[in-house]
């Protein structure tokens, strides 16, 4: 039995959804399902009831969640009590990788981390979503090993250099206007920003994303934003059913695997750069270097999605 499987079970109990839990845990849905099946096999009891409406806990599952919380509390207490001694043996640092990730990177991480864990099952990965500036600060302080980021092309890269933070760009993608095939815009070859302003828009309710829209269009109050959400599912439904325009990159569009929407280039669109941040003062472990190589290969492959 692996301790992370208990974390997975507790998260599923909160969300009652494999899909949402997988997103929160930065793991693929398949990987999460397999982990729970392994936990059920270890305990020799069914923990979840699965249906089209989602998942619910069995009686044994409810008991397992309560016991899992107790085990997790004791486990985290053990880790905390060992912190004063952890710096004595520096070799232990290679067994843990701390990652800061900007918004939306969580959409790409599950398959990348699945691949990494197959090669490095002994390495513990800690991930926290943060802004690019927060990531840069923590890299400078030494409390993060890696920043996995997507930065708009108007980002102040000079500020990173003065903080001794190196940005490695691995790909760049322009923003697209994604609409339902049945939309009047569905046959357009290209859209001007002025055209987009006259149509309903769905937007992610995240400051970095809204800042990009502001950079593209100016005053957001002049846009007809009918939905603001942090849910990818609601974002997609707004495009399909409400005929709203979703402004995302091609990599985001490919994640949906939805045939009823089409991407349309935007004239003079800004782009977003995918890559990573590392401190020039803090050498990466071999496991960290391997993680970045997997990330790079995945994000630059011809059809990673």
GROMACS .gro file of N, CA and C in nm, residues 99-205:
model
  321
   99UNK      N    1   0.793   2.164  -0.722
   99UNK     CA    2   0.760   2.229  -0.850
   99UNK      C    3   0.656   2.339  -0.827
  100UNK      N    4   0.680   2.453  -0.886
  100UNK     CA    5   0.578   2.557  -0.895
  100UNK      C    6   0.525   2.559  -1.037
  101UNK      N    7   0.395   2.562  -1.052
  101UNK     CA    8   0.334   2.559  -1.186
  101UNK      C    9   0.236   2.673  -1.201
  102UNK      N   10   0.242   2.741  -1.314
  102UNK     CA   11   0.146   2.848  -1.340
  102UNK      C   12   0.011   2.788  -1.378
  103UNK      N   13  -0.092   2.872  -1.372
  103UNK     CA   14  -0.227   2.828  -1.409
  103UNK      C   15  -0.226   2.764  -1.547
  104UNK      N   16  -0.307   2.662  -1.563
  104UNK     CA   17  -0.325   2.587  -1.688
  104UNK      C   18  -0.218   2.479  -1.708
  105UNK      N   19  -0.102   2.489  -1.640
  105UNK     CA   20  -0.003   2.384  -1.656
  105UNK      C   21  -0.054   2.252  -1.600
  106UNK      N   22  -0.148   2.258  -1.506
  106UNK     CA   23  -0.204   2.136  -1.449
  106UNK      C   24  -0.274   2.052  -1.555
  107UNK      N   25  -0.317   2.116  -1.663
  107UNK     CA   26  -0.383   2.042  -1.771
  107UNK      C   27  -0.286   1.951  -1.845
  108UNK      N   28  -0.158   1.984  -1.844
  108UNK     CA   29  -0.058   1.907  -1.918
  108UNK      C   30   0.022   1.811  -1.831
  109UNK      N   31   0.022   1.833  -1.701
  109UNK     CA   32   0.111   1.759  -1.614
  109UNK      C   33   0.078   1.611  -1.593
  110UNK      N   34  -0.049   1.569  -1.587
  110UNK     CA   35  -0.075   1.428  -1.555
  110UNK      C   36   0.001   1.326  -1.639
  111UNK      N   37  -0.004   1.331  -1.773
  111UNK     CA   38   0.071   1.231  -1.849
  111UNK      C   39   0.222   1.245  -1.833
  112UNK      N   40   0.269   1.369  -1.813
  112UNK     CA   41   0.412   1.392  -1.794
  112UNK      C   42   0.458   1.328  -1.663
  113UNK      N   43   0.381   1.348  -1.556
  113UNK     CA   44   0.417   1.292  -1.427
  113UNK      C   45   0.401   1.141  -1.425
  114UNK      N   46   0.304   1.089  -1.500
  114UNK     CA   47   0.289   0.944  -1.511
  114UNK      C   48   0.415   0.882  -1.569
  115UNK      N   49   0.467   0.945  -1.676
  115UNK     CA   50   0.589   0.895  -1.739
  115UNK      C   51   0.708   0.905  -1.643
  116UNK      N   52   0.716   1.016  -1.570
  116UNK     CA   53   0.827   1.035  -1.477
  116UNK      C   54   0.823   0.932  -1.365
  117UNK      N   55   0.704   0.907  -1.310
  117UNK     CA   56   0.693   0.815  -1.197
  117UNK      C   57   0.730   0.672  -1.235
  118UNK      N   58   0.711   0.637  -1.362
  118UNK     CA   59   0.751   0.503  -1.406
  118UNK      C   60   0.903   0.487  -1.399
  119UNK      N   61   0.976   0.594  -1.427
  119UNK     CA   62   1.122   0.591  -1.422
  119UNK      C   63   1.179   0.618  -1.284
  120UNK      N   64   1.103   0.694  -1.203
  120UNK     CA   65   1.153   0.735  -1.071
  120UNK      C   66   1.045   0.716  -0.964
  121UNK      N   67   1.006   0.593  -0.938
  121UNK     CA   68   0.899   0.571  -0.838
  121UNK      C   69   0.941   0.611  -0.697
  122UNK      N   70   1.073   0.625  -0.674
  122UNK     CA   71   1.123   0.658  -0.542
  122UNK      C   72   1.121   0.808  -0.513
  123UNK      N   73   1.097   0.889  -0.617
  123UNK     CA   74   1.104   1.034  -0.601
  123UNK      C   75   0.966   1.091  -0.567
  124UNK      N   76   0.961   1.170  -0.462
  124UNK     CA   77   0.837   1.238  -0.422
  124UNK      C   78   0.828   1.373  -0.493
  125UNK      N   79   0.712   1.403  -0.549
  125UNK     CA   80   0.691   1.529  -0.621
  125UNK      C   81   0.589   1.614  -0.548
  126UNK      N   82   0.625   1.738  -0.522
  126UNK     CA   83   0.532   1.832  -0.457
  126UNK      C   84   0.506   1.946  -0.555
  127UNK      N   85   0.379   1.973  -0.582
  127UNK     CA   86   0.341   2.073  -0.683
  127UNK      C   87   0.245   2.173  -0.620
  128UNK      N   88   0.267   2.300  -0.655
  128UNK     CA   89   0.175   2.405  -0.611
  128UNK      C   90   0.155   2.504  -0.725
  129UNK      N   91   0.029   2.536  -0.752
  129UNK     CA   92   0.001   2.637  -0.855
  129UNK      C   93   0.030   2.775  -0.799
  130UNK      N   94   0.109   2.852  -0.873
  130UNK     CA   95   0.148   2.986  -0.830
  130UNK      C   96   0.161   3.075  -0.952
  131UNK      N   97   0.172   3.205  -0.927
  131UNK     CA   98   0.199   3.297  -1.037
  131UNK      C   99   0.346   3.286  -1.077
  132UNK      N  100   0.378   3.334  -1.195
  132UNK     CA  101   0.517   3.328  -1.241
  132UNK      C  102   0.610   3.406  -1.149
  133UNK      N  103   0.563   3.521  -1.098
  133UNK     CA  104   0.645   3.601  -1.007
  133UNK      C  105   0.669   3.528  -0.875
  134UNK      N  106   0.566   3.461  -0.825
  134UNK     CA  107   0.582   3.384  -0.701
  134UNK      C  108   0.681   3.270  -0.721
  135UNK      N  109   0.673   3.205  -0.836
  135UNK     CA  110   0.765   3.096  -0.867
  135UNK      C  111   0.909   3.147  -0.872
  136UNK      N  112   0.930   3.260  -0.940
  136UNK     CA  113   1.064   3.317  -0.950
  136UNK      C  114   1.121   3.351  -0.812
  137UNK      N  115   1.037   3.407  -0.726
  137UNK     CA  116   1.081   3.443  -0.591
  137UNK      C  117   1.122   3.320  -0.512
  138UNK      N  118   1.041   3.213  -0.520
  138UNK     CA  119   1.071   3.092  -0.443
  138UNK      C  120   1.192   3.017  -0.500
  139UNK      N  121   1.213   3.027  -0.630
  139UNK     CA  122   1.335   2.969  -0.688
  139UNK      C  123   1.457   3.042  -0.635
  140UNK      N  124   1.449   3.174  -0.626
  140UNK     CA  125   1.560   3.253  -0.574
  140UNK      C  126   1.588   3.220  -0.428
  141UNK      N  127   1.481   3.191  -0.352
  141UNK     CA  128   1.496   3.159  -0.210
  141UNK      C  129   1.543   3.016  -0.189
  142UNK      N  130   1.533   2.933  -0.294
  142UNK     CA  131   1.574   2.794  -0.282
  142UNK      C  132   1.466   2.700  -0.232
  143UNK      N  133   1.341   2.750  -0.223
  143UNK     CA  134   1.231   2.665  -0.174
  143UNK      C  135   1.160   2.591  -0.286
  144UNK      N  136   1.198   2.616  -0.411
  144UNK     CA  137   1.147   2.542  -0.527
  144UNK      C  138   1.266   2.494  -0.608
  145UNK      N  139   1.247   2.380  -0.676
  145UNK     CA  140   1.350   2.327  -0.765
  145UNK      C  141   1.325   2.368  -0.910
  146UNK      N  142   1.198   2.367  -0.950
  146UNK     CA  143   1.162   2.389  -1.090
  146UNK      C  144   1.034   2.472  -1.098
  147UNK      N  145   1.025   2.557  -1.196
  147UNK     CA  146   0.901   2.626  -1.229
  147UNK      C  147   0.857   2.584  -1.369
  148UNK      N  148   0.741   2.526  -1.381
  148UNK     CA  149   0.685   2.491  -1.511
  148UNK      C  150   0.583   2.599  -1.546
  149UNK      N  151   0.611   2.672  -1.652
  149UNK     CA  152   0.537   2.797  -1.674
  149UNK      C  153   0.492   2.812  -1.819
  150UNK      N  154   0.388   2.892  -1.835
  150UNK     CA  155   0.349   2.944  -1.967
  150UNK      C  156   0.336   3.095  -1.951
  151UNK      N  157   0.422   3.167  -2.021
  151UNK     CA  158   0.434   3.312  -2.004
  151UNK      C  159   0.393   3.385  -2.130
  152UNK      N  160   0.314   3.491  -2.118
  152UNK     CA  161   0.277   3.569  -2.236
  152UNK      C  162   0.400   3.636  -2.297
  153UNK      N  163   0.396   3.659  -2.427
  153UNK     CA  164   0.515   3.714  -2.495
  153UNK      C  165   0.548   3.856  -2.450
  154UNK      N  166   0.456   3.923  -2.379
  154UNK     CA  167   0.486   4.057  -2.328
  154UNK      C  168   0.541   4.053  -2.185
  155UNK      N  169   0.571   3.934  -2.136
  155UNK     CA  170   0.623   3.920  -1.999
  155UNK      C  171   0.760   3.988  -1.988
  156UNK      N  172   0.792   4.040  -1.870
  156UNK     CA  173   0.919   4.108  -1.846
  156UNK      C  174   1.028   4.004  -1.817
  157UNK      N  175   1.087   3.950  -1.922
  157UNK     CA  176   1.189   3.846  -1.906
  157UNK      C  177   1.317   3.902  -1.844
  158UNK      N  178   1.342   4.029  -1.862
  158UNK     CA  179   1.463   4.090  -1.806
  158UNK      C  180   1.464   4.079  -1.654
  159UNK      N  181   1.347   4.087  -1.596
  159UNK     CA  182   1.338   4.078  -1.450
  159UNK      C  183   1.384   3.942  -1.400
  160UNK      N  184   1.360   3.837  -1.479
  160UNK     CA  185   1.406   3.704  -1.441
  160UNK      C  186   1.559   3.699  -1.439
  161UNK      N  187   1.620   3.757  -1.541
  161UNK     CA  188   1.766   3.753  -1.550
  161UNK      C  189   1.832   3.826  -1.433
  162UNK      N  190   1.775   3.937  -1.394
  162UNK     CA  191   1.833   4.013  -1.283
  162UNK      C  192   1.816   3.940  -1.150
  163UNK      N  193   1.723   3.843  -1.146
  163UNK     CA  194   1.701   3.763  -1.024
  163UNK      C  195   1.775   3.630  -1.031
  164UNK      N  196   1.861   3.615  -1.134
  164UNK     CA  197   1.937   3.491  -1.153
  164UNK      C  198   1.846   3.371  -1.175
  165UNK      N  199   1.739   3.395  -1.249
  165UNK     CA  200   1.646   3.289  -1.288
  165UNK      C  201   1.657   3.270  -1.439
  166UNK      N  202   1.678   3.146  -1.479
  166UNK     CA  203   1.689   3.116  -1.622
  166UNK      C  204   1.557   3.062  -1.675
  167UNK      N  205   1.512   3.119  -1.786
  167UNK     CA  206   1.391   3.069  -1.853
  167UNK      C  207   1.431   2.995  -1.979
  168UNK      N  208   1.390   2.870  -1.987
  168UNK     CA  209   1.416   2.787  -2.106
  168UNK      C  210   1.285   2.771  -2.182
  169UNK      N  211   1.275   2.837  -2.297
  169UNK     CA  212   1.154   2.827  -2.378
  169UNK      C  213   1.161   2.703  -2.465
  170UNK      N  214   1.052   2.625  -2.466
  170UNK     CA  215   1.052   2.504  -2.548
  170UNK      C  216   0.949   2.510  -2.660
  171UNK      N  217   0.850   2.598  -2.647
  171UNK     CA  218   0.753   2.614  -2.756
  171UNK      C  219   0.677   2.745  -2.736
  172UNK      N  220   0.616   2.791  -2.845
  172UNK     CA  221   0.538   2.915  -2.841
  172UNK      C  222   0.412   2.896  -2.924
  173UNK      N  223   0.299   2.944  -2.874
  173UNK     CA  224   0.173   2.924  -2.944
  173UNK      C  225   0.090   3.051  -2.941
  174UNK      N  226   0.033   3.086  -3.055
  174UNK     CA  227  -0.056   3.202  -3.062
  174UNK      C  228  -0.194   3.164  -3.009
  175UNK      N  229  -0.269   3.265  -2.969
  175UNK     CA  230  -0.405   3.243  -2.923
  175UNK      C  231  -0.499   3.231  -3.042
  176UNK      N  232  -0.600   3.147  -3.024
  176UNK     CA  233  -0.700   3.121  -3.128
  176UNK      C  234  -0.839   3.152  -3.073
  177UNK      N  235  -0.930   3.178  -3.163
  177UNK     CA  236  -1.071   3.192  -3.126
  177UNK      C  237  -1.140   3.059  -3.156
  178UNK      N  238  -1.183   2.991  -3.052
  178UNK     CA  239  -1.246   2.860  -3.070
  178UNK      C  240  -1.397   2.875  -3.058
  179UNK      N  241  -1.468   2.821  -3.158
  179UNK     CA  242  -1.613   2.836  -3.164
  179UNK      C  243  -1.676   2.703  -3.203
  180UNK      N  244  -1.805   2.692  -3.179
  180UNK     CA  245  -1.878   2.573  -3.222
  180UNK      C  246  -1.886   2.569  -3.375
  181UNK      N  247  -1.878   2.450  -3.430
  181UNK     CA  248  -1.889   2.436  -3.575
  181UNK      C  249  -2.021   2.494  -3.627
  182UNK      N  250  -2.124   2.484  -3.544
  182UNK     CA  251  -2.256   2.532  -3.584
  182UNK      C  252  -2.271   2.683  -3.568
  183UNK      N  253  -2.170   2.748  -3.512
  183UNK     CA  254  -2.173   2.894  -3.494
  183UNK      C  255  -2.162   2.964  -3.629
  184UNK      N  256  -2.221   3.082  -3.642
  184UNK     CA  257  -2.204   3.161  -3.766
  184UNK      C  258  -2.057   3.189  -3.798
  185UNK      N  259  -1.971   3.183  -3.695
  185UNK     CA  260  -1.829   3.210  -3.717
  185UNK      C  261  -1.752   3.084  -3.757
  186UNK      N  262  -1.819   2.969  -3.754
  186UNK     CA  263  -1.752   2.842  -3.773
  186UNK      C  264  -1.680   2.826  -3.905
  187UNK      N  265  -1.720   2.901  -4.007
  187UNK     CA  266  -1.659   2.890  -4.139
  187UNK      C  267  -1.554   2.998  -4.167
  188UNK      N  268  -1.530   3.082  -4.069
  188UNK     CA  269  -1.434   3.190  -4.086
  188UNK      C  270  -1.292   3.134  -4.098
  189UNK      N  271  -1.211   3.198  -4.181
  189UNK     CA  272  -1.071   3.159  -4.197
  189UNK      C  273  -0.983   3.230  -4.095
  190UNK      N  274  -1.021   3.354  -4.062
  190UNK     CA  275  -0.948   3.433  -3.963
  190UNK      C  276  -1.043   3.535  -3.903
  191UNK      N  277  -1.018   3.571  -3.779
  191UNK     CA  278  -1.100   3.672  -3.712
  191UNK      C  279  -1.015   3.791  -3.669
  192UNK      N  280  -1.071   3.910  -3.685
  192UNK     CA  281  -1.008   4.030  -3.633
  192UNK      C  282  -1.054   4.049  -3.488
  193UNK      N  283  -0.973   4.117  -3.410
  193UNK     CA  284  -1.009   4.142  -3.271
  193UNK      C  285  -1.138   4.222  -3.262
  194UNK      N  286  -1.158   4.312  -3.358
  194UNK     CA  287  -1.280   4.393  -3.358
  194UNK      C  288  -1.403   4.306  -3.378
  195UNK      N  289  -1.391   4.199  -3.456
  195UNK     CA  290  -1.504   4.107  -3.476
  195UNK      C  291  -1.535   4.030  -3.348
  196UNK      N  292  -1.431   3.989  -3.279
  196UNK     CA  293  -1.450   3.912  -3.156
  196UNK      C  294  -1.525   3.994  -3.052
  197UNK      N  295  -1.497   4.123  -3.048
  197UNK     CA  296  -1.560   4.211  -2.948
  197UNK      C  297  -1.712   4.213  -2.960
  198UNK      N  298  -1.764   4.186  -3.079
  198UNK     CA  299  -1.909   4.194  -3.100
  198UNK      C  300  -1.980   4.062  -3.075
  199UNK      N  301  -1.908   3.960  -3.027
  199UNK     CA  302  -1.969   3.829  -3.002
  199UNK      C  303  -1.952   3.789  -2.856
  200UNK      N  304  -2.039   3.701  -2.807
  200UNK     CA  305  -2.025   3.655  -2.669
  200UNK      C  306  -1.895   3.577  -2.650
  201UNK      N  307  -1.837   3.591  -2.532
  201UNK     CA  308  -1.708   3.530  -2.501
  201UNK      C  309  -1.717   3.455  -2.369
  202UNK      N  310  -1.650   3.340  -2.362
  202UNK     CA  311  -1.633   3.269  -2.236
  202UNK      C  312  -1.487   3.287  -2.195
  203UNK      N  313  -1.465   3.316  -2.067
  203UNK     CA  314  -1.329   3.345  -2.020
  203UNK      C  315  -1.300   3.267  -1.892
  204UNK      N  316  -1.175   3.232  -1.875
  204UNK     CA  317  -1.132   3.175  -1.748
  204UNK      C  318  -1.122   3.287  -1.645
  205UNK      N  319  -1.171   3.261  -1.527
  205UNK     CA  320  -1.174   3.362  -1.421
  205UNK      C  321  -1.044   3.358  -1.341
   0.00000   0.00000   0.00000
